[in-house]
RNA sequence: GCGGCCGUGAUCCAGUGGUUAGGAUAGUGGCUUCCCAAGCCACUUGCCCGGGUCCGAAUCCCGGCGGCCGCACCA
């Protein structure tokens, strides 16, 4: 129920809505951000820059969305990012061969067989189309990347399925030109594209998605350091593959072997504190430790940051220790040396990745901050993430009040996300503002004309105070200021 | 992709073979209004798409697309 409520509010207030809905056959998995959604996303990304990128002294890039075939040969997406399928020659139905074989033989089918092995098993078991009984095609592959043809020759290229490949490919140039040393984080926020078979649940599963990624490059022989110590006392929640829950400080988690080393612990703490600042309730955030069989084949360790929502635990950030897989592969396939100098030592850096889903995060913030009290809905977003900062209202539409209110709004709109509203009763305007998460509203009344003061009304308490018009700028700036950083020192 | 349920204004709901497709909420314009969705008047917006059955389809049938749930997938 909560999921539908949140989606309804998102659409009614213009946070996000389905793409091109006026056209029939518009496919699932594509969404548009409306005015409030864009504003909130901008602020969310800015908070990420502040709490993660700048905090850690990372480099930020913005890579191309279309990349040549070779990049995905190196990354493994061309061969590995696929699902097997068979097609009925008669009725055209599409099936997964492993499911058909399992159904027929009543035995589990081993994972990751070759196409030939599927064909052989289907032959042996006499698998036919379950719809019409006709013969099926040989096993084919459905690649989840969107293929595009570049230029008149339609050169084979793909929309990137993750933002990180640009970071890997650009790394040698960045290292040479930016005068940095290992360990160094490189960040990127941008779009990725995945041709999902069954996108579902709004922003939680998209074909076109926004990611904010961090790739930390480091010398695997140097995984401790002073800079990592400042996260030692941060408390994190873990859940093991067997379901066992543990709450531990970073230093404790490293000692218990939950986390492989101080570097990984530091970055888990960094992303954890980012979400605390964004406003997710800390007791509903945890790191799921992935079992070996659930990880990508190159992964040397993986943690998913999850949040508990109405639909269950949802993964927001994939934290992956990728070893030297990426740089070694790009070295080999491109023929370029991807090793760098680290204090006199030639090294192919290892990579720890924090791959954050922006759209999912925004949905999670919307759902967790939505408070419903009867008819009344209030979006208790952190003031620095609220898409609209302040509304200016004349108490009544006469006697010069609108003129003064408009003047105040004009003086604020360039520095703040303000709006003017004179429609309906004052209570109605407060209610509308609450739904959009506006943290403070300004009301101009008859006293304002006499003493240059206005009412400042708070979203979360509905309390009021009088403020001089000349003080408004400072008061509002204070109300939406960023919190102090968690990882001091 | 498989199975189940479902699809009427921006939202929620009524309408199950013949209705000018109705209401509520929201929205717009106006009136009123000295602080929390008050009231009055007027107005805007709809049967997911395509095919079939029928004299006649929002309603029945088929297909597509979409939504929710379960399974699978999630590098």
Coordinates of C-alpha atoms (C1' of nucleotides) in Angstrom, one line a residue:
Chain A
X1 CA 0.0 0.0 0.0
X2 CA 2.8 2.4 0.9
X3 CA 4.4 1.8 -2.4
X4 CA 1.3 2.9 -4.3
X5 CA 0.9 5.9 -2.0
X6 CA 4.4 7.1 -2.6
X7 CA 4.1 6.6 -6.4
X8 CA 0.8 8.5 -6.4
X9 CA 2.2 11.4 -4.5
X10 CA 5.2 11.4 -6.9
X11 CA 3.0 11.7 -9.9
X12 CA 0.5 14.2 -8.4
X13 CA 3.2 16.6 -7.3
X14 CA 5.5 16.2 -10.3
X15 CA 8.4 14.2 -8.9
X16 CA 8.4 11.6 -11.6
X17 CA 6.0 9.8 -13.9
X18 CA 6.0 7.2 -16.7
X19 CA 7.5 8.3 -20.0
X20 CA 5.5 9.0 -23.1
X21 CA 2.3 7.6 -21.6
X22 CA 0.1 9.3 -24.1
X23 CA 1.4 7.0 -26.8
X24 CA 0.2 3.4 -26.8
X25 CA 2.8 0.7 -26.5
X26 CA 5.2 2.9 -24.6
X27 CA 7.5 0.4 -23.0
X28 CA 8.0 -0.1 -19.3
X29 CA 11.2 0.9 -17.5
X30 CA 11.4 4.5 -18.8
X31 CA 10.5 7.4 -16.5
X32 CA 10.5 11.1 -16.6
X33 CA 11.5 13.4 -13.8
X34 CA 9.2 16.4 -13.3
X35 CA 10.1 19.8 -11.9
X36 CA 10.2 18.6 -8.3
X37 CA 12.0 15.4 -9.2
X38 CA 14.8 17.2 -11.1
X39 CA 15.3 19.7 -8.3
X40 CA 15.5 16.9 -5.7
X41 CA 17.8 14.9 -7.8
X42 CA 20.1 17.8 -8.3
X43 CA 20.3 18.4 -4.6
X44 CA 20.8 14.7 -3.9
X45 CA 23.7 14.6 -6.3
X46 CA 25.1 17.7 -4.8
X47 CA 25.0 16.1 -1.3
X48 CA 26.8 13.1 -2.8
X49 CA 29.4 15.3 -4.2
X50 CA 29.8 17.0 -0.9
X51 CA 29.8 14.0 1.4
X52 CA 31.6 11.5 -0.8
X53 CA 33.4 13.0 -3.7
X54 CA 34.8 16.2 -2.2
X55 CA 35.2 14.7 1.3
X56 CA 37.5 12.1 -0.1
X57 CA 39.3 14.3 -2.6
X58 CA 38.0 12.3 -5.6
X59 CA 38.2 13.2 -9.3
X60 CA 34.9 13.5 -11.1
X61 CA 34.5 12.8 -14.8
X62 CA 31.5 12.7 -17.2
X63 CA 32.0 10.0 -19.8
X64 CA 30.3 9.3 -23.1
X65 CA 27.2 7.1 -23.0
X66 CA 27.9 5.4 -26.3
X67 CA 31.1 3.3 -26.3
X68 CA 32.7 1.1 -28.9
X69 CA 32.4 -2.7 -29.0
X70 CA 35.9 -3.2 -27.7
X71 CA 35.2 -1.7 -24.3
X72 CA 32.5 -4.3 -23.7
X73 CA 34.7 -7.1 -25.0
X74 CA 37.1 -6.1 -22.3
X75 CA 34.5 -5.7 -19.6
X76 CA 32.9 -9.1 -20.4
X77 CA 29.5 -7.6 -21.1
X78 CA 29.4 -8.9 -24.7
X79 CA 29.8 -12.5 -23.6
X80 CA 28.6 -12.5 -20.1
X81 CA 25.7 -10.0 -19.9
X82 CA 23.2 -12.3 -21.6
X83 CA 20.3 -14.6 -21.0
X84 CA 19.8 -17.8 -23.0
X85 CA 16.6 -18.3 -24.9
X86 CA 14.9 -20.6 -27.4
X87 CA 12.1 -19.7 -29.8
X88 CA 9.3 -21.9 -31.1
X89 CA 9.4 -22.2 -34.9
X90 CA 5.6 -22.4 -35.1
X91 CA 4.0 -20.0 -32.6
X92 CA 6.9 -17.8 -31.9
X93 CA 6.8 -18.2 -28.1
X94 CA 10.1 -17.5 -26.2
X95 CA 11.4 -19.6 -23.4
X96 CA 14.4 -20.1 -21.2
X97 CA 16.0 -23.4 -22.1
X98 CA 17.1 -24.1 -18.5
X99 CA 13.6 -23.7 -17.2
X100 CA 12.1 -26.0 -19.9
X101 CA 14.7 -28.7 -19.2
X102 CA 14.1 -28.4 -15.4
X103 CA 10.4 -28.7 -16.0
X104 CA 10.7 -31.8 -18.2
X105 CA 13.4 -33.7 -16.3
X106 CA 12.3 -32.6 -12.8
X107 CA 16.0 -32.2 -12.1
X108 CA 17.9 -28.9 -11.4
X109 CA 19.9 -27.7 -14.3
X110 CA 23.5 -26.5 -13.5
X111 CA 24.0 -22.8 -13.9
X112 CA 26.0 -21.2 -16.7
X113 CA 25.9 -23.9 -19.4
X114 CA 27.0 -23.2 -22.9
X115 CA 24.5 -22.9 -25.7
X116 CA 25.6 -26.3 -27.0
X117 CA 25.0 -28.0 -23.6
X118 CA 21.5 -26.6 -23.5
X119 CA 20.8 -27.9 -27.0
X120 CA 22.1 -31.3 -26.1
X121 CA 20.0 -31.5 -22.9
X122 CA 16.9 -30.4 -24.7
X123 CA 17.4 -33.0 -27.4
X124 CA 18.0 -35.7 -24.7
X125 CA 14.8 -34.8 -22.7
X126 CA 12.7 -34.3 -25.9
X127 CA 11.8 -30.7 -24.9
X128 CA 9.0 -29.2 -27.2
X129 CA 7.2 -25.9 -27.1
X130 CA 4.9 -25.9 -24.1
X131 CA 2.3 -23.8 -25.9
X132 CA 1.8 -25.6 -29.2
X133 CA 4.1 -28.7 -29.0
X134 CA 6.3 -27.7 -32.0
X135 CA 10.0 -27.9 -32.5
X136 CA 12.2 -25.3 -30.8
X137 CA 15.1 -23.4 -32.2
X138 CA 18.7 -23.8 -31.0
X139 CA 19.7 -21.8 -27.9
X140 CA 20.3 -18.1 -28.7
X141 CA 21.4 -15.3 -26.5
X142 CA 19.6 -12.1 -25.5
X143 CA 22.1 -9.4 -24.6
X144 CA 20.9 -6.9 -22.1
X145 CA 22.9 -4.0 -23.7
X146 CA 21.2 -1.7 -26.2
X147 CA 23.1 -1.9 -29.5
X148 CA 23.5 1.2 -31.6
X149 CA 25.1 1.8 -35.1
X150 CA 27.4 4.7 -35.3
X151 CA 27.8 6.7 -38.5
X152 CA 26.8 5.7 -42.0
X153 CA 28.6 2.4 -41.6
X154 CA 26.6 1.6 -38.5
X155 CA 29.8 0.8 -36.6
X156 CA 28.9 -1.6 -33.7
X157 CA 28.7 0.3 -30.4
X158 CA 26.6 0.1 -27.3
X159 CA 24.8 2.3 -24.8
X160 CA 26.8 1.8 -21.6
X161 CA 25.2 -0.7 -19.2
X162 CA 27.1 0.9 -16.3
X163 CA 29.0 4.1 -15.9
X164 CA 32.2 2.7 -14.6
X165 CA 33.8 1.5 -17.8
X166 CA 34.7 5.1 -18.8
X167 CA 36.4 5.5 -15.5
X168 CA 38.5 2.5 -16.0
X169 CA 39.4 3.4 -19.6
X170 CA 40.2 7.0 -18.6
X171 CA 42.2 6.1 -15.6
X172 CA 45.7 6.2 -17.1
X173 CA 45.2 9.6 -18.6
X174 CA 43.7 10.9 -15.4
X175 CA 46.6 9.6 -13.4
X176 CA 49.1 11.3 -15.7
X177 CA 47.4 14.7 -15.9
X178 CA 45.8 15.2 -12.5
X179 CA 49.0 14.8 -10.4
X180 CA 47.4 12.3 -8.0
X181 CA 48.7 9.4 -6.0
X182 CA 47.2 6.0 -5.1
X183 CA 44.8 5.5 -3.5
X184 CA 42.6 7.8 -5.6
X185 CA 38.8 7.7 -6.1
X186 CA 37.3 8.6 -9.5
X187 CA 33.6 9.5 -9.5
X188 CA 30.9 9.8 -12.1
X189 CA 27.2 10.5 -12.2
X190 CA 25.3 9.7 -15.3
X191 CA 23.0 7.5 -17.2
X192 CA 23.3 3.8 -17.9
X193 CA 21.1 1.6 -20.1
X194 CA 20.0 -2.0 -19.6
X195 CA 17.5 -3.8 -21.6
X196 CA 15.8 -5.5 -18.7
X197 CA 13.5 -8.4 -19.4
X198 CA 10.9 -7.3 -16.8
X199 CA 11.3 -3.8 -15.5
X200 CA 8.9 -3.3 -12.6
X201 CA 8.2 -1.2 -9.5
X202 CA 8.6 2.3 -10.8
X203 CA 12.1 3.7 -10.2
X204 CA 13.3 0.5 -8.6
X205 CA 14.0 -1.3 -11.9
X206 CA 14.7 0.8 -15.0
X207 CA 15.9 0.4 -18.5
X208 CA 17.4 3.9 -18.4
X209 CA 18.8 4.7 -15.0
X210 CA 21.0 7.2 -13.2
X211 CA 24.0 6.0 -11.4
X212 CA 26.5 7.7 -9.2
X213 CA 29.6 5.6 -9.1
X214 CA 33.0 5.7 -7.4
X215 CA 35.9 3.6 -8.4
X216 CA 38.8 3.6 -5.8
X217 CA 42.1 2.7 -7.3
X218 CA 44.7 1.5 -4.9
X219 CA 47.9 -0.5 -4.4
X220 CA 46.7 -3.9 -2.9
X221 CA 49.9 -3.9 -0.8
X222 CA 48.9 -0.7 0.9
X223 CA 45.4 -1.0 2.3
X224 CA 45.9 0.7 5.6
X225 CA 46.6 4.3 6.2
X226 CA 46.0 7.3 8.4
X227 CA 43.1 8.6 6.3
X228 CA 41.2 5.4 6.8
X229 CA 41.4 5.6 10.6
X230 CA 38.9 8.4 10.9
X231 CA 36.1 6.0 10.0
X232 CA 37.1 3.4 12.6
X233 CA 34.3 4.3 15.1
X234 CA 31.5 4.5 12.6
X235 CA 28.8 1.9 13.4
X236 CA 27.5 -0.3 10.6
X237 CA 24.8 -3.0 10.3
X238 CA 25.7 -6.2 8.5
X239 CA 23.7 -9.2 7.4
X240 CA 25.6 -12.4 6.5
X241 CA 24.7 -14.8 3.6
X242 CA 23.2 -17.1 6.2
X243 CA 21.0 -14.3 7.6
X244 CA 23.0 -13.6 10.7
X245 CA 22.9 -10.0 11.7
X246 CA 25.8 -8.1 13.3
X247 CA 26.2 -4.5 14.3
X248 CA 29.8 -3.4 14.6
X249 CA 32.1 -0.4 14.3
X250 CA 34.4 -0.3 11.3
X251 CA 37.4 -1.3 13.3
X252 CA 35.5 -4.1 14.9
X253 CA 34.2 -5.4 11.6
X254 CA 37.7 -5.5 10.2
X255 CA 38.9 -7.4 13.4
X256 CA 36.0 -9.9 13.1
X257 CA 36.7 -10.5 9.4
X258 CA 33.4 -9.1 8.3
X259 CA 35.2 -6.6 6.2
X260 CA 38.4 -7.5 4.4
X261 CA 40.4 -4.4 5.3
X262 CA 40.5 -0.9 6.6
X263 CA 40.1 0.6 3.1
X264 CA 36.9 -1.2 2.4
X265 CA 35.7 -0.4 5.9
X266 CA 36.4 3.3 5.3
X267 CA 34.4 3.4 2.1
X268 CA 31.5 1.5 3.5
X269 CA 31.4 4.0 6.3
X270 CA 31.6 6.9 3.8
X271 CA 28.6 5.8 1.9
X272 CA 26.7 4.8 5.0
X273 CA 27.1 8.3 6.5
X274 CA 26.1 9.8 3.2
X275 CA 22.7 8.1 3.4
X276 CA 22.4 9.1 7.1
X277 CA 22.8 12.7 5.9
X278 CA 20.3 12.2 3.1
X279 CA 17.8 11.1 5.7
X280 CA 17.4 7.4 5.5
X281 CA 16.7 6.0 9.0
X282 CA 19.9 4.3 10.1
X283 CA 18.2 1.3 11.6
X284 CA 16.7 0.5 8.2
X285 CA 20.0 0.5 6.4
X286 CA 22.4 -2.4 6.3
X287 CA 25.1 -4.0 4.3
X288 CA 24.4 -7.4 2.9
X289 CA 27.5 -9.6 2.6
X290 CA 27.2 -11.5 -0.6
X291 CA 28.1 -15.2 -0.7
X292 CA 30.7 -16.1 -3.3
X293 CA 28.1 -17.7 -5.7
X294 CA 26.1 -14.5 -5.7
X295 CA 28.9 -12.3 -6.7
X296 CA 30.1 -11.3 -10.2
X297 CA 32.8 -13.7 -11.4
X298 CA 35.6 -11.2 -10.9
X299 CA 34.5 -10.1 -7.5
X300 CA 36.8 -10.6 -4.5
X301 CA 34.2 -9.5 -2.0
X302 CA 30.9 -7.7 -2.2
X303 CA 28.5 -5.7 0.0
X304 CA 25.2 -4.4 -1.0
X305 CA 23.9 -1.4 0.9
X306 CA 20.2 -2.1 1.4
X307 CA 17.3 -0.1 2.8
X308 CA 14.1 -1.5 4.2
X309 CA 11.1 -0.2 2.3
X310 CA 7.5 -1.2 2.0
X311 CA 8.4 -3.7 -0.8
X312 CA 11.2 -5.3 1.3
X313 CA 14.9 -4.7 1.4
X314 CA 16.1 -2.8 -1.7
X315 CA 19.7 -2.6 -2.9
X316 CA 20.9 1.0 -3.3
X317 CA 24.6 0.6 -3.6
X318 CA 26.7 -2.3 -4.9
X319 CA 30.1 -2.2 -3.2
X320 CA 32.4 -4.5 -5.0
X321 CA 36.1 -5.4 -4.6
X322 CA 37.0 -6.0 -8.3
X323 CA 40.7 -6.7 -7.9
X324 CA 42.7 -5.9 -11.0
X325 CA 40.2 -7.5 -13.3
X326 CA 39.1 -4.3 -15.1
X327 CA 42.5 -2.7 -15.7
X328 CA 44.1 -5.9 -16.7
X329 CA 41.4 -6.7 -19.2
X330 CA 41.5 -3.2 -20.7
X331 CA 45.3 -3.5 -20.9
X332 CA 45.0 -6.7 -22.8
X333 CA 42.2 -5.9 -25.2
X334 CA 43.2 -2.3 -26.0
X335 CA 46.9 -3.0 -26.1
X336 CA 47.6 0.0 -23.8
X337 CA 49.5 -0.3 -20.5
X338 CA 47.2 0.5 -17.6
X339 CA 49.8 0.1 -14.9
X340 CA 50.9 3.2 -13.0
X341 CA 53.8 4.2 -10.7
X342 CA 53.2 4.1 -7.0
X343 CA 56.1 5.5 -5.1
X344 CA 58.6 3.8 -7.4
X345 CA 56.7 0.6 -7.8
X346 CA 54.9 -0.3 -11.1
X347 CA 51.5 -1.6 -10.2
X348 CA 48.2 -2.4 -11.8
X349 CA 45.9 -0.9 -9.2
X350 CA 43.1 -2.8 -7.6
X351 CA 39.6 -1.3 -7.6
X352 CA 37.0 -1.0 -5.0
X353 CA 33.7 0.2 -6.4
X354 CA 30.7 1.9 -4.9
X355 CA 27.9 1.8 -7.5
X356 CA 25.0 3.9 -6.3
X357 CA 21.5 3.8 -7.9
X358 CA 20.3 7.4 -7.9
X359 CA 16.7 6.7 -9.0
X360 CA 16.2 4.0 -6.3
X361 CA 17.7 6.3 -3.7
X362 CA 15.3 9.1 -4.5
X363 CA 12.4 6.7 -4.3
X364 CA 13.6 5.4 -1.0
X365 CA 13.9 8.9 0.4
X366 CA 10.4 9.8 -0.9
X367 CA 8.8 6.7 0.7
X368 CA 10.7 6.9 4.0
X369 CA 10.0 10.6 4.4
X370 CA 6.3 10.5 3.6
X371 CA 4.1 10.9 6.7
X372 CA 0.4 10.3 6.3
X373 CA -2.1 11.6 8.9
X374 CA -5.6 11.1 7.7
X375 CA -6.1 13.2 4.6
X376 CA -2.9 15.1 5.3
X377 CA 0.4 14.0 3.7
X378 CA 3.7 15.6 4.6
X379 CA 7.0 14.9 3.0
X380 CA 9.6 15.3 5.7
X381 CA 12.6 15.5 3.4
X382 CA 15.8 17.0 4.8
X383 CA 15.5 20.7 4.1
X384 CA 18.7 20.6 1.9
X385 CA 17.1 18.0 -0.3
X386 CA 13.6 19.6 -0.5
X387 CA 12.9 20.5 -4.1
X388 CA 11.2 23.8 -3.1
X389 CA 12.7 25.7 -0.2
X390 CA 10.1 28.2 0.6
X391 CA 6.6 29.4 -0.5
X392 CA 5.5 33.0 0.0
X393 CA 1.8 33.6 0.6
X394 CA -0.3 36.7 1.1
X395 CA -2.8 36.0 3.9
X396 CA -5.5 37.6 1.9
X397 CA -5.6 38.9 -1.7
X398 CA -6.3 42.5 -1.0
X399 CA -5.1 45.7 0.7
X400 CA -1.5 45.5 -0.7
X401 CA -0.6 42.2 0.8
X402 CA -0.1 40.4 -2.5
X403 CA 2.2 43.2 -3.7
X404 CA 4.4 42.9 -0.6
X405 CA 4.4 39.1 -0.8
X406 CA 5.4 39.2 -4.5
X407 CA 8.2 41.6 -3.8
X408 CA 9.5 39.3 -1.1
X409 CA 9.3 36.3 -3.4
X410 CA 11.2 38.1 -6.1
X411 CA 13.9 39.0 -3.7
X412 CA 14.4 35.3 -2.7
X413 CA 13.9 33.4 -5.9
X414 CA 17.4 33.8 -7.4
X415 CA 19.1 32.4 -4.3
X416 CA 16.5 29.9 -3.1
X417 CA 13.9 27.6 -4.7
X418 CA 11.0 29.7 -3.8
X419 CA 7.5 30.0 -5.2
X420 CA 4.5 32.3 -4.8
X421 CA 1.0 31.0 -4.0
X422 CA -2.2 33.1 -3.5
X423 CA -4.8 30.4 -4.4
X424 CA -7.2 29.1 -1.8
X425 CA -7.3 29.5 1.9
X426 CA -4.0 29.8 3.8
X427 CA -4.4 26.4 5.3
X428 CA -4.8 24.9 1.9
X429 CA -1.6 26.5 0.8
X430 CA 0.2 25.1 3.8
X431 CA -1.2 21.7 3.1
X432 CA -0.1 21.8 -0.6
X433 CA 3.4 22.9 0.5
X434 CA 3.6 20.1 3.0
X435 CA 3.0 17.5 0.3
X436 CA 5.8 18.9 -1.8
X437 CA 8.1 18.8 1.3
X438 CA 8.6 22.6 1.5
X439 CA 10.4 23.1 4.8
X440 CA 9.3 26.6 5.6
X441 CA 6.6 29.0 4.3
X442 CA 6.4 32.7 4.6
X443 CA 3.0 34.5 5.1
X444 CA 2.5 38.2 4.7
X445 CA -0.3 39.7 6.9
X446 CA -1.5 43.1 7.9
X447 CA 1.2 43.5 10.6
X448 CA 3.8 43.0 7.8
X449 CA 2.7 46.3 6.3
X450 CA 3.2 48.1 9.7
X451 CA 6.4 46.5 11.1
X452 CA 8.1 44.7 8.2
X453 CA 7.8 41.3 9.8
X454 CA 6.3 38.1 8.4
X455 CA 5.2 34.7 9.7
X456 CA 7.6 31.8 9.2
X457 CA 5.7 28.5 9.3
X458 CA 7.5 25.2 9.8
X459 CA 6.5 22.1 7.8
X460 CA 7.4 19.6 10.5
X461 CA 5.9 21.3 13.6
X462 CA 3.4 23.7 11.9
X463 CA 4.8 26.1 14.5
X464 CA 5.1 29.8 13.6
X465 CA 7.5 32.6 14.4
X466 CA 7.8 36.3 13.4
X467 CA 10.8 37.2 11.4
X468 CA 11.9 40.6 10.1
X469 CA 11.8 40.7 6.3
X470 CA 15.4 41.9 6.3
X471 CA 16.4 38.8 8.2
X472 CA 14.6 36.3 5.9
X473 CA 17.6 35.6 3.7
X474 CA 19.8 34.5 6.6
X475 CA 17.0 32.6 8.3
X476 CA 16.2 30.5 5.3
X477 CA 19.8 29.9 4.4
X478 CA 20.3 28.6 7.9
X479 CA 17.2 26.4 7.6
X480 CA 18.5 24.6 4.5
X481 CA 22.2 24.5 5.4
X482 CA 24.1 21.2 5.1
X483 CA 24.8 19.2 8.2
X484 CA 28.2 18.9 9.7
X485 CA 30.2 16.1 8.2
X486 CA 30.2 12.8 10.0
X487 CA 33.8 11.8 9.3
X488 CA 35.7 14.6 10.8
X489 CA 39.5 14.7 11.0
Chain B
rG1 C1' 10.0 -14.2 -19.9
rC2 C1' 6.2 -17.7 -17.1
rG3 C1' 1.6 -17.8 -13.9
rG4 C1' -2.4 -15.1 -11.3
rC5 C1' -5.3 -10.6 -10.7
rC6 C1' -6.2 -5.9 -13.0
rG7 C1' -6.7 -1.3 -16.7
rU8 C1' -13.0 4.6 -16.6
rG9 C1' -10.4 12.5 -16.2
rA10 C1' -4.0 14.2 -12.8
rU11 C1' -6.1 10.9 -8.3
rC12 C1' -9.9 7.6 -6.1
rC13 C1' -14.5 5.3 -7.2
rA14 C1' -19.7 4.2 -9.7
rG15 C1' -21.4 2.3 -14.2
rU16 C1' -21.4 -5.4 -16.8
rG17 C1' -24.8 -4.8 -23.9
rG18 C1' -28.7 1.0 -25.6
rU19 C1' -26.4 6.6 -20.0
rU20 C1' -25.8 13.7 -22.9
rA21 C1' -20.4 8.0 -19.1
rG22 C1' -21.9 10.0 -12.9
rG23 C1' -19.6 11.4 -8.3
rA24 C1' -15.6 12.8 -5.0
rU25 C1' -10.7 14.7 -4.7
rA26 C1' -7.2 17.7 -7.2
rG27 C1' -6.8 21.9 -10.8
rU28 C1' -8.3 26.8 -13.2
rG29 C1' -11.2 31.7 -13.1
rG30 C1' -14.2 34.6 -9.9
rC31 C1' -16.6 35.9 -5.1
rU32 C1' -15.5 35.5 0.0
rU33 C1' -11.6 35.1 3.7
rC34 C1' -6.8 38.4 9.4
rC35 C1' -2.9 31.7 9.8
rC36 C1' -3.6 25.4 8.8
rA37 C1' -7.3 21.2 2.8
rA38 C1' -14.1 26.4 5.3
rG39 C1' -18.0 28.1 1.8
rC40 C1' -20.5 29.8 -2.9
rC41 C1' -20.6 30.3 -8.6
rA42 C1' -18.5 28.8 -13.2
rC43 C1' -15.1 25.9 -15.9
rU44 C1' -11.2 22.1 -17.7
rU45 C1' -9.8 17.0 -18.1
rG46 C1' -11.7 10.2 -19.1
rC47 C1' -13.7 4.6 -21.0
rC48 C1' -5.1 1.8 -22.5
rC49 C1' -4.5 0.3 -28.0
rG50 C1' -6.0 -2.8 -32.1
rG51 C1' -9.2 -6.5 -34.0
rG52 C1' -13.8 -9.5 -33.5
rU53 C1' -19.1 -10.6 -32.1
rC54 C1' -23.6 -7.6 -32.3
rC55 C1' -28.5 -3.3 -35.1
rG56 C1' -25.6 -1.4 -30.9
rA57 C1' -19.4 -2.5 -26.8
rA58 C1' -16.6 1.2 -21.3
rU59 C1' -19.4 -3.4 -20.7
rC60 C1' -18.7 -9.9 -24.2
rC61 C1' -14.3 -12.5 -26.9
rC62 C1' -9.1 -12.5 -28.9
rG63 C1' -4.3 -10.1 -29.3
rG64 C1' -0.9 -6.2 -27.9
rC65 C1' 0.8 -2.6 -24.3
rG66 C1' 0.9 -1.3 -19.3
rG67 C1' 0.2 -2.1 -13.7
rC68 C1' 0.4 -5.1 -9.1
rC69 C1' 1.8 -9.9 -6.8
rG70 C1' 4.6 -14.7 -7.1
rC71 C1' 8.7 -17.2 -9.9
rA72 C1' 13.0 -16.2 -12.8
rC73 C1' 16.6 -12.3 -13.8
rC74 C1' 19.4 -8.4 -11.4
rA75 C1' 27.0 -8.9 -14.6

